[in-house]
Amino acid sequence: MIDLKSKKYGIISLGCDKNRVDIEKLLAIIKANGCEITDEATDAQVLVINTCAFLNEARKEAVDTVLEFSSLKSKNLEKIVVTGCLPQKYVAETFPALIEADVFLGTDDYDRFFEAIEQAYCGERVNFVGTGSHGFNCERLITTPAHYAYLKIADGCNNRCTYCLIPKIRGKYVSYQMEQLLKEAVGLGDIAELILVAQDVTRYGLDLYGQKKLVEILKKLTKLVNINSVRLLYCYPDMIDDGLIAEIRDNPKIVKYLDIPLQHSEDRLLKLMNRPAGREEYLALFERLRKEIPDISIRSTFIAGFPTETEDDIEGLVDFLKRARLDNCGFFAYSREPDTAAYKLQGQIPYSEKKKRVKKLYEV
């Protein structure tokens, strides 16, 4: 029988802030089991690599990371555990090919972590993807700097954007119980800024309570004495209503900031992307937000080089950016992802041209 408590555990987490919350919950499970956690991968006997699979570049980074750290097996490292989105979506391909890894767990399988590790120490490679209980865990071991922390209020997505793999990795949108989230927020301790995250925080509660509950949970979170302020990430434009705008405006604990991923401005492309609303609706939303909340900052993200995008479309986006006057933007070259609807579209654009368009947009 292997004494798993005698092992040192290390974590490498790749990908987004939502991934970070998942791994913080696994860290809490490891700590609660009486195990030692090390910040140095070279000291770890069990190394967990939490992966992203949203884009091909992310999948390559995940595989490269496993291969890189597998060299430590000639020294101190004994087992590599691959968790998160890569095994969740691609375990059929990665488990037989990525033999450097000993254990594969999906996004909801952390409750079987020690069972999987024990089985791996008995001499076999372990695939436990999709076998977890999907139970919600409030306990976390925070990995962010002391002044902020994330609170993931939902997982999955229902929006079915034609370029995006998230629904096929994380599944349908699932809101977490408000009482559990409030308990988790209290357990974080004194936090200067609590950042609410989900694929779409504005949809929170619709699946669970039959109506949007973002405003309600904002009211409750900002009443907690340990939370100094709350920031919202990833708000879908068509879900921003009068109630949310008023709460942001009137609640002094809510940061006057919104991250609203638009992805493009031109109606034809937005329709191809299966995105909500369109150019004029977006501009009207920004005007409304600035009228109601004069000191608000607005950030967005845009995709350049989506299939069939023309020079006129790019010029239209340039004009939109000048009119929208956003405070910050991220621009990304379209990534053609297998198993998405956009993968099959005609009019794919060369990578070199996509990069030129990204550069042009950043210059604007």
mmCIF file of N, CA and C in Angstrom, residues 231-333:
data_model
loop_
_atom_site.group_PDB
_atom_site.id
_atom_site.type_symbol
_atom_site.label_atom_id
_atom_site.label_comp_id
_atom_site.label_asym_id
_atom_site.label_seq_id
_atom_site.Cartn_x
_atom_site.Cartn_y
_atom_site.Cartn_z
ATOM 1 N N ARG A 231 -15.895 42.585 -9.315
ATOM 2 C CA ARG A 231 -15.739 42.888 -10.744
ATOM 3 C C ARG A 231 -16.410 41.785 -11.562
ATOM 4 N N LEU A 232 -17.011 42.172 -12.690
ATOM 5 C CA LEU A 232 -17.680 41.214 -13.569
ATOM 6 C C LEU A 232 -16.852 40.974 -14.829
ATOM 7 N N LEU A 233 -16.687 39.709 -15.188
ATOM 8 C CA LEU A 233 -16.049 39.364 -16.449
ATOM 9 C C LEU A 233 -17.030 38.606 -17.339
ATOM 10 N N TYR A 234 -16.913 38.841 -18.636
ATOM 11 C CA TYR A 234 -17.602 38.064 -19.663
ATOM 12 C C TYR A 234 -19.126 38.193 -19.577
ATOM 13 N N CYS A 235 -19.587 39.395 -19.928
ATOM 14 C CA CYS A 235 -21.021 39.686 -19.971
ATOM 15 C C CYS A 235 -21.482 39.704 -21.428
ATOM 16 N N TYR A 236 -22.483 38.920 -21.748
ATOM 17 C CA TYR A 236 -22.976 38.909 -23.123
ATOM 18 C C TYR A 236 -23.881 40.107 -23.357
ATOM 19 N N PRO A 237 -23.722 40.782 -24.502
ATOM 20 C CA PRO A 237 -24.388 42.076 -24.695
ATOM 21 C C PRO A 237 -25.902 42.014 -24.635
ATOM 22 N N ASP A 238 -26.492 40.949 -25.154
ATOM 23 C CA ASP A 238 -27.949 40.875 -25.188
ATOM 24 C C ASP A 238 -28.556 40.571 -23.825
ATOM 25 N N MET A 239 -27.718 40.239 -22.834
ATOM 26 C CA MET A 239 -28.213 39.895 -21.502
ATOM 27 C C MET A 239 -28.031 41.032 -20.493
ATOM 28 N N ILE A 240 -27.456 42.141 -20.934
ATOM 29 C CA ILE A 240 -27.250 43.286 -20.038
ATOM 30 C C ILE A 240 -28.532 44.112 -20.027
ATOM 31 N N ASP A 241 -29.255 44.069 -18.913
ATOM 32 C CA ASP A 241 -30.562 44.728 -18.840
ATOM 33 C C ASP A 241 -30.546 45.905 -17.875
ATOM 34 N N ASP A 242 -31.701 46.553 -17.744
ATOM 35 C CA ASP A 242 -31.807 47.748 -16.895
ATOM 36 C C ASP A 242 -31.445 47.452 -15.443
ATOM 37 N N GLY A 243 -31.850 46.284 -14.951
ATOM 38 C CA GLY A 243 -31.575 45.943 -13.562
ATOM 39 C C GLY A 243 -30.093 45.814 -13.278
ATOM 40 N N LEU A 244 -29.361 45.183 -14.197
ATOM 41 C CA LEU A 244 -27.921 45.022 -14.016
ATOM 42 C C LEU A 244 -27.215 46.374 -14.120
ATOM 43 N N ILE A 245 -27.604 47.172 -15.088
ATOM 44 C CA ILE A 245 -26.992 48.499 -15.240
ATOM 45 C C ILE A 245 -27.202 49.336 -13.984
ATOM 46 N N ALA A 246 -28.405 49.296 -13.437
ATOM 47 C CA ALA A 246 -28.691 50.061 -12.229
ATOM 48 C C ALA A 246 -27.873 49.571 -11.042
ATOM 49 N N GLU A 247 -27.698 48.255 -10.938
ATOM 50 C CA GLU A 247 -26.937 47.706 -9.813
ATOM 51 C C GLU A 247 -25.467 48.102 -9.901
ATOM 52 N N ILE A 248 -24.904 48.043 -11.091
ATOM 53 C CA ILE A 248 -23.522 48.477 -11.272
ATOM 54 C C ILE A 248 -23.385 49.963 -10.943
ATOM 55 N N ARG A 249 -24.339 50.738 -11.394
ATOM 56 C CA ARG A 249 -24.312 52.195 -11.162
ATOM 57 C C ARG A 249 -24.447 52.545 -9.689
ATOM 58 N N ASP A 250 -25.359 51.892 -8.990
ATOM 59 C CA ASP A 250 -25.744 52.329 -7.644
ATOM 60 C C ASP A 250 -25.010 51.619 -6.517
ATOM 61 N N ASN A 251 -24.395 50.481 -6.806
ATOM 62 C CA ASN A 251 -23.723 49.713 -5.756
ATOM 63 C C ASN A 251 -22.253 50.136 -5.693
ATOM 64 N N PRO A 252 -21.852 50.802 -4.615
ATOM 65 C CA PRO A 252 -20.477 51.320 -4.546
ATOM 66 C C PRO A 252 -19.408 50.227 -4.510
ATOM 67 N N LYS A 253 -19.794 48.994 -4.198
ATOM 68 C CA LYS A 253 -18.817 47.907 -4.136
ATOM 69 C C LYS A 253 -18.578 47.239 -5.489
ATOM 70 N N ILE A 254 -19.352 47.588 -6.492
ATOM 71 C CA ILE A 254 -19.162 46.981 -7.813
ATOM 72 C C ILE A 254 -18.259 47.877 -8.651
ATOM 73 N N VAL A 255 -17.173 47.284 -9.154
ATOM 74 C CA VAL A 255 -16.235 48.025 -10.001
ATOM 75 C C VAL A 255 -16.955 48.465 -11.278
ATOM 76 N N LYS A 256 -16.783 49.724 -11.649
ATOM 77 C CA LYS A 256 -17.467 50.274 -12.823
ATOM 78 C C LYS A 256 -16.705 49.842 -14.090
ATOM 79 N N TYR A 257 -16.906 48.590 -14.425
ATOM 80 C CA TYR A 257 -16.166 47.951 -15.508
ATOM 81 C C TYR A 257 -16.992 46.796 -16.044
ATOM 82 N N LEU A 258 -17.003 46.640 -17.371
ATOM 83 C CA LEU A 258 -17.636 45.477 -17.974
ATOM 84 C C LEU A 258 -16.743 44.925 -19.080
ATOM 85 N N ASP A 259 -16.622 43.619 -19.120
ATOM 86 C CA ASP A 259 -15.934 42.923 -20.196
ATOM 87 C C ASP A 259 -17.015 42.260 -21.042
ATOM 88 N N ILE A 260 -17.216 42.800 -22.251
ATOM 89 C CA ILE A 260 -18.312 42.357 -23.119
ATOM 90 C C ILE A 260 -17.722 41.811 -24.423
ATOM 91 N N PRO A 261 -17.511 40.507 -24.539
ATOM 92 C CA PRO A 261 -16.926 39.964 -25.765
ATOM 93 C C PRO A 261 -17.900 40.071 -26.937
ATOM 94 N N LEU A 262 -17.541 40.861 -27.953
ATOM 95 C CA LEU A 262 -18.411 41.063 -29.110
ATOM 96 C C LEU A 262 -18.008 40.170 -30.281
ATOM 97 N N GLN A 263 -16.714 39.976 -30.494
ATOM 98 C CA GLN A 263 -16.108 39.131 -31.533
ATOM 99 C C GLN A 263 -16.096 39.758 -32.932
ATOM 100 N N HIS A 264 -17.054 40.606 -33.238
ATOM 101 C CA HIS A 264 -17.011 41.375 -34.490
ATOM 102 C C HIS A 264 -18.057 42.480 -34.420
ATOM 103 N N SER A 265 -18.062 43.307 -35.454
ATOM 104 C CA SER A 265 -19.048 44.393 -35.501
ATOM 105 C C SER A 265 -19.996 44.270 -36.682
ATOM 106 N N GLU A 266 -19.606 43.503 -37.708
ATOM 107 C CA GLU A 266 -20.381 43.477 -38.942
ATOM 108 C C GLU A 266 -21.444 42.391 -38.888
ATOM 109 N N ASP A 267 -22.669 42.792 -39.210
ATOM 110 C CA ASP A 267 -23.833 41.933 -38.998
ATOM 111 C C ASP A 267 -23.737 40.592 -39.728
ATOM 112 N N ARG A 268 -23.232 40.616 -40.967
ATOM 113 C CA ARG A 268 -23.151 39.366 -41.731
ATOM 114 C C ARG A 268 -22.248 38.349 -41.035
ATOM 115 N N LEU A 269 -21.108 38.813 -40.540
ATOM 116 C CA LEU A 269 -20.186 37.916 -39.857
ATOM 117 C C LEU A 269 -20.720 37.497 -38.498
ATOM 118 N N LEU A 270 -21.357 38.412 -37.801
ATOM 119 C CA LEU A 270 -21.949 38.064 -36.507
ATOM 120 C C LEU A 270 -22.998 36.966 -36.667
ATOM 121 N N LYS A 271 -23.748 37.035 -37.754
ATOM 122 C CA LYS A 271 -24.741 35.985 -38.019
ATOM 123 C C LYS A 271 -24.044 34.658 -38.291
ATOM 124 N N LEU A 272 -22.948 34.686 -39.064
ATOM 125 C CA LEU A 272 -22.193 33.457 -39.332
ATOM 126 C C LEU A 272 -21.588 32.881 -38.049
ATOM 127 N N MET A 273 -21.238 33.762 -37.120
ATOM 128 C CA MET A 273 -20.672 33.324 -35.843
ATOM 129 C C MET A 273 -21.741 32.853 -34.863
ATOM 130 N N ASN A 274 -23.019 33.093 -35.207
ATOM 131 C CA ASN A 274 -24.133 32.819 -34.297
ATOM 132 C C ASN A 274 -24.024 33.654 -33.023
ATOM 133 N N ARG A 275 -23.669 34.927 -33.222
ATOM 134 C CA ARG A 275 -23.538 35.852 -32.103
ATOM 135 C C ARG A 275 -24.818 36.678 -31.957
ATOM 136 N N PRO A 276 -25.096 37.137 -30.717
ATOM 137 C CA PRO A 276 -26.318 37.915 -30.489
ATOM 138 C C PRO A 276 -26.188 39.343 -31.000
ATOM 139 N N ALA A 277 -27.336 39.932 -31.393
ATOM 140 C CA ALA A 277 -27.436 41.346 -31.750
ATOM 141 C C ALA A 277 -26.537 41.690 -32.936
ATOM 142 N N GLY A 278 -26.204 42.974 -33.072
ATOM 143 C CA GLY A 278 -25.425 43.429 -34.218
ATOM 144 C C GLY A 278 -24.832 44.796 -33.955
ATOM 145 N N ARG A 279 -24.230 45.354 -34.987
ATOM 146 C CA ARG A 279 -23.434 46.572 -34.884
ATOM 147 C C ARG A 279 -24.172 47.713 -34.178
ATOM 148 N N GLU A 280 -25.345 48.066 -34.674
ATOM 149 C CA GLU A 280 -26.056 49.219 -34.114
ATOM 150 C C GLU A 280 -26.532 48.952 -32.700
ATOM 151 N N GLU A 281 -26.923 47.714 -32.409
ATOM 152 C CA GLU A 281 -27.323 47.375 -31.042
ATOM 153 C C GLU A 281 -26.141 47.513 -30.079
ATOM 154 N N TYR A 282 -24.956 47.110 -30.540
ATOM 155 C CA TYR A 282 -23.771 47.233 -29.690
ATOM 156 C C TYR A 282 -23.448 48.696 -29.401
ATOM 157 N N LEU A 283 -23.476 49.520 -30.431
ATOM 158 C CA LEU A 283 -23.184 50.943 -30.232
ATOM 159 C C LEU A 283 -24.220 51.588 -29.314
ATOM 160 N N ALA A 284 -25.462 51.192 -29.473
ATOM 161 C CA ALA A 284 -26.522 51.736 -28.600
ATOM 162 C C ALA A 284 -26.307 51.296 -27.150
ATOM 163 N N LEU A 285 -25.835 50.063 -26.969
ATOM 164 C CA LEU A 285 -25.565 49.576 -25.613
ATOM 165 C C LEU A 285 -24.459 50.392 -24.964
ATOM 166 N N PHE A 286 -23.386 50.659 -25.690
ATOM 167 C CA PHE A 286 -22.285 51.449 -25.127
ATOM 168 C C PHE A 286 -22.747 52.861 -24.764
ATOM 169 N N GLU A 287 -23.564 53.435 -25.630
ATOM 170 C CA GLU A 287 -24.084 54.774 -25.348
ATOM 171 C C GLU A 287 -24.934 54.771 -24.078
ATOM 172 N N ARG A 288 -25.742 53.756 -23.957
ATOM 173 C CA ARG A 288 -26.611 53.628 -22.779
ATOM 174 C C ARG A 288 -25.794 53.423 -21.504
ATOM 175 N N LEU A 289 -24.780 52.558 -21.575
ATOM 176 C CA LEU A 289 -23.936 52.312 -20.407
ATOM 177 C C LEU A 289 -23.226 53.589 -19.964
ATOM 178 N N ARG A 290 -22.711 54.340 -20.907
ATOM 179 C CA ARG A 290 -21.977 55.563 -20.553
ATOM 180 C C ARG A 290 -22.907 56.654 -20.043
ATOM 181 N N LYS A 291 -24.122 56.652 -20.519
ATOM 182 C CA LYS A 291 -25.090 57.630 -20.015
ATOM 183 C C LYS A 291 -25.471 57.321 -18.578
ATOM 184 N N GLU A 292 -25.693 56.031 -18.285
ATOM 185 C CA GLU A 292 -26.133 55.624 -16.949
ATOM 186 C C GLU A 292 -24.968 55.555 -15.960
ATOM 187 N N ILE A 293 -23.784 55.176 -16.456
ATOM 188 C CA ILE A 293 -22.605 54.996 -15.588
ATOM 189 C C ILE A 293 -21.440 55.772 -16.228
ATOM 190 N N PRO A 294 -21.393 57.073 -16.052
ATOM 191 C CA PRO A 294 -20.429 57.913 -16.790
ATOM 192 C C PRO A 294 -18.963 57.494 -16.633
ATOM 193 N N ASP A 295 -18.602 56.915 -15.489
ATOM 194 C CA ASP A 295 -17.196 56.561 -15.270
ATOM 195 C C ASP A 295 -16.886 55.100 -15.608
ATOM 196 N N ILE A 296 -17.771 54.440 -16.340
ATOM 197 C CA ILE A 296 -17.563 53.029 -16.634
ATOM 198 C C ILE A 296 -16.427 52.827 -17.643
ATOM 199 N N SER A 297 -15.675 51.733 -17.477
ATOM 200 C CA SER A 297 -14.687 51.280 -18.450
ATOM 201 C C SER A 297 -15.229 50.016 -19.111
ATOM 202 N N ILE A 298 -15.042 49.940 -20.435
ATOM 203 C CA ILE A 298 -15.581 48.806 -21.188
ATOM 204 C C ILE A 298 -14.456 48.159 -21.992
ATOM 205 N N ARG A 299 -14.356 46.849 -21.867
ATOM 206 C CA ARG A 299 -13.385 46.070 -22.627
ATOM 207 C C ARG A 299 -14.137 45.080 -23.508
ATOM 208 N N SER A 300 -13.515 44.712 -24.638
ATOM 209 C CA SER A 300 -14.117 43.696 -25.492
ATOM 210 C C SER A 300 -13.031 42.894 -26.198
ATOM 211 N N THR A 301 -13.452 41.825 -26.854
ATOM 212 C CA THR A 301 -12.546 41.010 -27.664
ATOM 213 C C THR A 301 -13.147 40.842 -29.058
ATOM 214 N N PHE A 302 -12.262 40.701 -30.047
ATOM 215 C CA PHE A 302 -12.684 40.586 -31.441
ATOM 216 C C PHE A 302 -11.839 39.536 -32.152
ATOM 217 N N ILE A 303 -12.468 38.848 -33.094
ATOM 218 C CA ILE A 303 -11.805 37.839 -33.918
ATOM 219 C C ILE A 303 -11.556 38.435 -35.295
ATOM 220 N N ALA A 304 -10.323 38.328 -35.764
ATOM 221 C CA ALA A 304 -9.986 38.762 -37.116
ATOM 222 C C ALA A 304 -9.740 37.538 -37.986
ATOM 223 N N GLY A 305 -10.195 37.627 -39.232
ATOM 224 C CA GLY A 305 -9.935 36.538 -40.165
ATOM 225 C C GLY A 305 -10.941 35.409 -40.105
ATOM 226 N N PHE A 306 -12.130 35.667 -39.588
ATOM 227 C CA PHE A 306 -13.178 34.642 -39.623
ATOM 228 C C PHE A 306 -13.484 34.324 -41.089
ATOM 229 N N PRO A 307 -13.861 33.085 -41.406
ATOM 230 C CA PRO A 307 -14.121 32.712 -42.797
ATOM 231 C C PRO A 307 -15.047 33.696 -43.514
ATOM 232 N N THR A 308 -14.681 34.047 -44.722
ATOM 233 C CA THR A 308 -15.360 34.977 -45.645
ATOM 234 C C THR A 308 -15.178 36.443 -45.261
ATOM 235 N N GLU A 309 -14.465 36.744 -44.185
ATOM 236 C CA GLU A 309 -14.244 38.143 -43.822
ATOM 237 C C GLU A 309 -13.486 38.853 -44.944
ATOM 238 N N THR A 310 -14.000 40.002 -45.363
ATOM 239 C CA THR A 310 -13.395 40.765 -46.451
ATOM 240 C C THR A 310 -12.668 41.985 -45.913
ATOM 241 N N GLU A 311 -11.944 42.672 -46.812
ATOM 242 C CA GLU A 311 -11.309 43.932 -46.429
ATOM 243 C C GLU A 311 -12.354 44.957 -46.017
ATOM 244 N N ASP A 312 -13.511 44.928 -46.673
ATOM 245 C CA ASP A 312 -14.591 45.844 -46.285
ATOM 246 C C ASP A 312 -15.078 45.554 -44.868
ATOM 247 N N ASP A 313 -15.122 44.274 -44.517
ATOM 248 C CA ASP A 313 -15.532 43.912 -43.153
ATOM 249 C C ASP A 313 -14.538 44.450 -42.129
ATOM 250 N N ILE A 314 -13.248 44.354 -42.440
ATOM 251 C CA ILE A 314 -12.227 44.874 -41.531
ATOM 252 C C ILE A 314 -12.335 46.394 -41.412
ATOM 253 N N GLU A 315 -12.575 47.059 -42.540
ATOM 254 C CA GLU A 315 -12.748 48.509 -42.491
ATOM 255 C C GLU A 315 -13.995 48.882 -41.682
ATOM 256 N N GLY A 316 -15.011 48.048 -41.799
ATOM 257 C CA GLY A 316 -16.205 48.280 -40.987
ATOM 258 C C GLY A 316 -15.911 48.143 -39.506
ATOM 259 N N LEU A 317 -15.085 47.141 -39.141
ATOM 260 C CA LEU A 317 -14.699 46.953 -37.749
ATOM 261 C C LEU A 317 -13.825 48.109 -37.270
ATOM 262 N N VAL A 318 -12.937 48.601 -38.135
ATOM 263 C CA VAL A 318 -12.120 49.765 -37.789
ATOM 264 C C VAL A 318 -13.012 50.966 -37.469
ATOM 265 N N ASP A 319 -13.988 51.191 -38.322
ATOM 266 C CA ASP A 319 -14.925 52.304 -38.093
ATOM 267 C C ASP A 319 -15.695 52.110 -36.794
ATOM 268 N N PHE A 320 -16.112 50.868 -36.544
ATOM 269 C CA PHE A 320 -16.844 50.566 -35.309
ATOM 270 C C PHE A 320 -15.986 50.879 -34.081
ATOM 271 N N LEU A 321 -14.726 50.473 -34.114
ATOM 272 C CA LEU A 321 -13.836 50.718 -32.973
ATOM 273 C C LEU A 321 -13.670 52.210 -32.702
ATOM 274 N N LYS A 322 -13.577 52.989 -33.773
ATOM 275 C CA LYS A 322 -13.434 54.436 -33.605
ATOM 276 C C LYS A 322 -14.699 55.050 -33.012
ATOM 277 N N ARG A 323 -15.824 54.522 -33.384
ATOM 278 C CA ARG A 323 -17.096 55.025 -32.845
ATOM 279 C C ARG A 323 -17.348 54.515 -31.422
ATOM 280 N N ALA A 324 -16.952 53.287 -31.160
ATOM 281 C CA ALA A 324 -17.249 52.670 -29.859
ATOM 282 C C ALA A 324 -16.362 53.216 -28.747
ATOM 283 N N ARG A 325 -15.114 53.612 -29.075
ATOM 284 C CA ARG A 325 -14.198 54.202 -28.093
ATOM 285 C C ARG A 325 -14.053 53.312 -26.850
ATOM 286 N N LEU A 326 -13.760 52.045 -27.078
ATOM 287 C CA LEU A 326 -13.585 51.118 -25.965
ATOM 288 C C LEU A 326 -12.292 51.429 -25.217
ATOM 289 N N ASP A 327 -12.285 51.117 -23.922
ATOM 290 C CA ASP A 327 -11.109 51.415 -23.096
ATOM 291 C C ASP A 327 -9.990 50.405 -23.299
ATOM 292 N N ASN A 328 -10.353 49.179 -23.678
ATOM 293 C CA ASN A 328 -9.346 48.150 -23.883
ATOM 294 C C ASN A 328 -9.934 47.075 -24.785
ATOM 295 N N CYS A 329 -9.085 46.490 -25.622
ATOM 296 C CA CYS A 329 -9.549 45.431 -26.525
ATOM 297 C C CYS A 329 -8.502 44.338 -26.645
ATOM 298 N N GLY A 330 -8.970 43.140 -26.900
ATOM 299 C CA GLY A 330 -8.094 42.052 -27.302
ATOM 300 C C GLY A 330 -8.507 41.612 -28.691
ATOM 301 N N PHE A 331 -7.520 41.391 -29.570
ATOM 302 C CA PHE A 331 -7.791 40.942 -30.936
ATOM 303 C C PHE A 331 -7.093 39.609 -31.162
ATOM 304 N N PHE A 332 -7.804 38.685 -31.790
ATOM 305 C CA PHE A 332 -7.281 37.337 -31.951
ATOM 306 C C PHE A 332 -7.519 36.850 -33.378
ATOM 307 N N ALA A 333 -6.531 36.183 -33.925
ATOM 308 C CA ALA A 333 -6.690 35.562 -35.236
ATOM 309 C C ALA A 333 -7.624 34.360 -35.100
#
